[in-house]
Amino acid sequence: MRILLLIMVFATVTMACRSGRQMAPIAPPPPPSPPPVVADPEPEPEPEPEPEIPVIEERFDFEREEDRVSHDVNRYFVILGSFRVNENATRFKSTLEKEGFTPVILLSETGFNRVSVASFTREAEARQRVMEIRRSYPQFHDAWLLIRR
C-alpha cells in the first residue's frame, strides 16, 4: 500500500508541474526598415542679375574750375541727374549735398547739366559705385555712367 501511495504522490507531482500548453514560438525580429527617403534640398534660387548700367560717352566741361582741378584726371563719372535747365541741376546738387554726397555739375556737349557724385580713373570702380548707390539709395535706382570722350 505504501508503494501505491508513493506512486500516486509521484504521479500527482509530475502532472502538476507539467503544463498542457506549449510555449509560443519566438518570432524573428522584424526586418530593418529602409532608411527614410530624404528629398534633395531645394537649390537656392540664383540671385537676380544686376540691372545693366546705362553708359553715355561724350565731351563735357566742368561748371566750376575747382571741380576741374579735383576731377580732371578721371574719365568715368557716376551720374544721378541730368537737366536741361542749370537752375534745376543746381537745386538737385543742393539736395544731394544734404544727403552727404559731394556733387559736381558737368556741362555736356549736348546741352545737358549732368550731376555727378563720384569720378574714377577705372571703369570697374565706377560701375561698382553705381551699384552701391542703387542698393543704398533706392530713389537713385536709375544712376548711370558717363565716360569722358
PDB file of C-alpha atoms in Angstrom, residues 53-105:
ATOM      1  CA  ILE A  53      24.142 100.251 -66.147  1.00  0.00           C
ATOM      2  CA  PRO A  54      23.401 102.732 -68.926  1.00  0.00           C
ATOM      3  CA  VAL A  55      26.524 104.336 -70.336  1.00  0.00           C
ATOM      4  CA  ILE A  56      26.920 107.503 -72.378  1.00  0.00           C
ATOM      5  CA  GLU A  57      30.201 108.673 -73.817  1.00  0.00           C
ATOM      6  CA  GLU A  58      30.516 112.397 -74.560  1.00  0.00           C
ATOM      7  CA  ARG A  59      32.600 115.508 -74.130  1.00  0.00           C
ATOM      8  CA  PHE A  60      31.827 117.878 -71.304  1.00  0.00           C
ATOM      9  CA  ASP A  61      33.247 120.713 -69.264  1.00  0.00           C
ATOM     10  CA  PHE A  62      33.134 121.382 -65.533  1.00  0.00           C
ATOM     11  CA  GLU A  63      30.840 124.107 -64.251  1.00  0.00           C
ATOM     12  CA  ARG A  64      33.410 125.266 -61.666  1.00  0.00           C
ATOM     13  CA  GLU A  65      37.171 125.473 -62.065  1.00  0.00           C
ATOM     14  CA  GLU A  66      37.810 123.886 -58.633  1.00  0.00           C
ATOM     15  CA  ASP A  67      35.822 120.826 -59.776  1.00  0.00           C
ATOM     16  CA  ARG A  68      38.054 120.561 -62.845  1.00  0.00           C
ATOM     17  CA  VAL A  69      41.146 120.558 -60.630  1.00  0.00           C
ATOM     18  CA  SER A  70      39.709 117.768 -58.444  1.00  0.00           C
ATOM     19  CA  HIS A  71      38.259 115.518 -61.155  1.00  0.00           C
ATOM     20  CA  ASP A  72      40.098 116.293 -64.400  1.00  0.00           C
ATOM     21  CA  VAL A  73      42.276 113.157 -64.192  1.00  0.00           C
ATOM     22  CA  ASN A  74      39.190 110.901 -64.084  1.00  0.00           C
ATOM     23  CA  ARG A  75      37.368 109.520 -67.091  1.00  0.00           C
ATOM     24  CA  TYR A  76      34.341 107.724 -65.530  1.00  0.00           C
ATOM     25  CA  PHE A  77      31.613 109.725 -63.768  1.00  0.00           C
ATOM     26  CA  VAL A  78      28.621 108.443 -61.774  1.00  0.00           C
ATOM     27  CA  ILE A  79      25.557 110.483 -62.775  1.00  0.00           C
ATOM     28  CA  LEU A  80      22.429 110.844 -60.614  1.00  0.00           C
ATOM     29  CA  GLY A  81      20.661 113.585 -62.540  1.00  0.00           C
ATOM     30  CA  SER A  82      20.639 115.288 -65.914  1.00  0.00           C
ATOM     31  CA  PHE A  83      18.864 118.571 -66.575  1.00  0.00           C
ATOM     32  CA  ARG A  84      18.404 120.970 -69.479  1.00  0.00           C
ATOM     33  CA  VAL A  85      17.964 123.910 -67.091  1.00  0.00           C
ATOM     34  CA  ASN A  86      21.011 124.757 -64.976  1.00  0.00           C
ATOM     35  CA  GLU A  87      18.874 126.008 -62.060  1.00  0.00           C
ATOM     36  CA  ASN A  88      17.293 122.540 -61.750  1.00  0.00           C
ATOM     37  CA  ALA A  89      20.752 120.931 -61.692  1.00  0.00           C
ATOM     38  CA  THR A  90      21.891 123.400 -59.027  1.00  0.00           C
ATOM     39  CA  ARG A  91      18.801 122.674 -56.901  1.00  0.00           C
ATOM     40  CA  PHE A  92      19.379 118.907 -57.253  1.00  0.00           C
ATOM     41  CA  LYS A  93      23.038 119.388 -56.332  1.00  0.00           C
ATOM     42  CA  SER A  94      21.948 121.092 -53.075  1.00  0.00           C
ATOM     43  CA  THR A  95      19.618 118.191 -52.292  1.00  0.00           C
ATOM     44  CA  LEU A  96      22.435 115.698 -52.830  1.00  0.00           C
ATOM     45  CA  GLU A  97      24.770 117.699 -50.579  1.00  0.00           C
ATOM     46  CA  LYS A  98      22.198 117.411 -47.766  1.00  0.00           C
ATOM     47  CA  GLU A  99      22.257 113.612 -48.269  1.00  0.00           C
ATOM     48  CA  GLY A 100      26.040 113.524 -47.810  1.00  0.00           C
ATOM     49  CA  PHE A 101      27.199 113.466 -51.436  1.00  0.00           C
ATOM     50  CA  THR A 102      29.798 115.803 -52.951  1.00  0.00           C
ATOM     51  CA  PRO A 103      28.164 116.522 -56.321  1.00  0.00           C
ATOM     52  CA  VAL A 104      29.711 118.238 -59.313  1.00  0.00           C
ATOM     53  CA  ILE A 105      27.844 119.723 -62.296  1.00  0.00           C
TER      54      ILE A 105
END
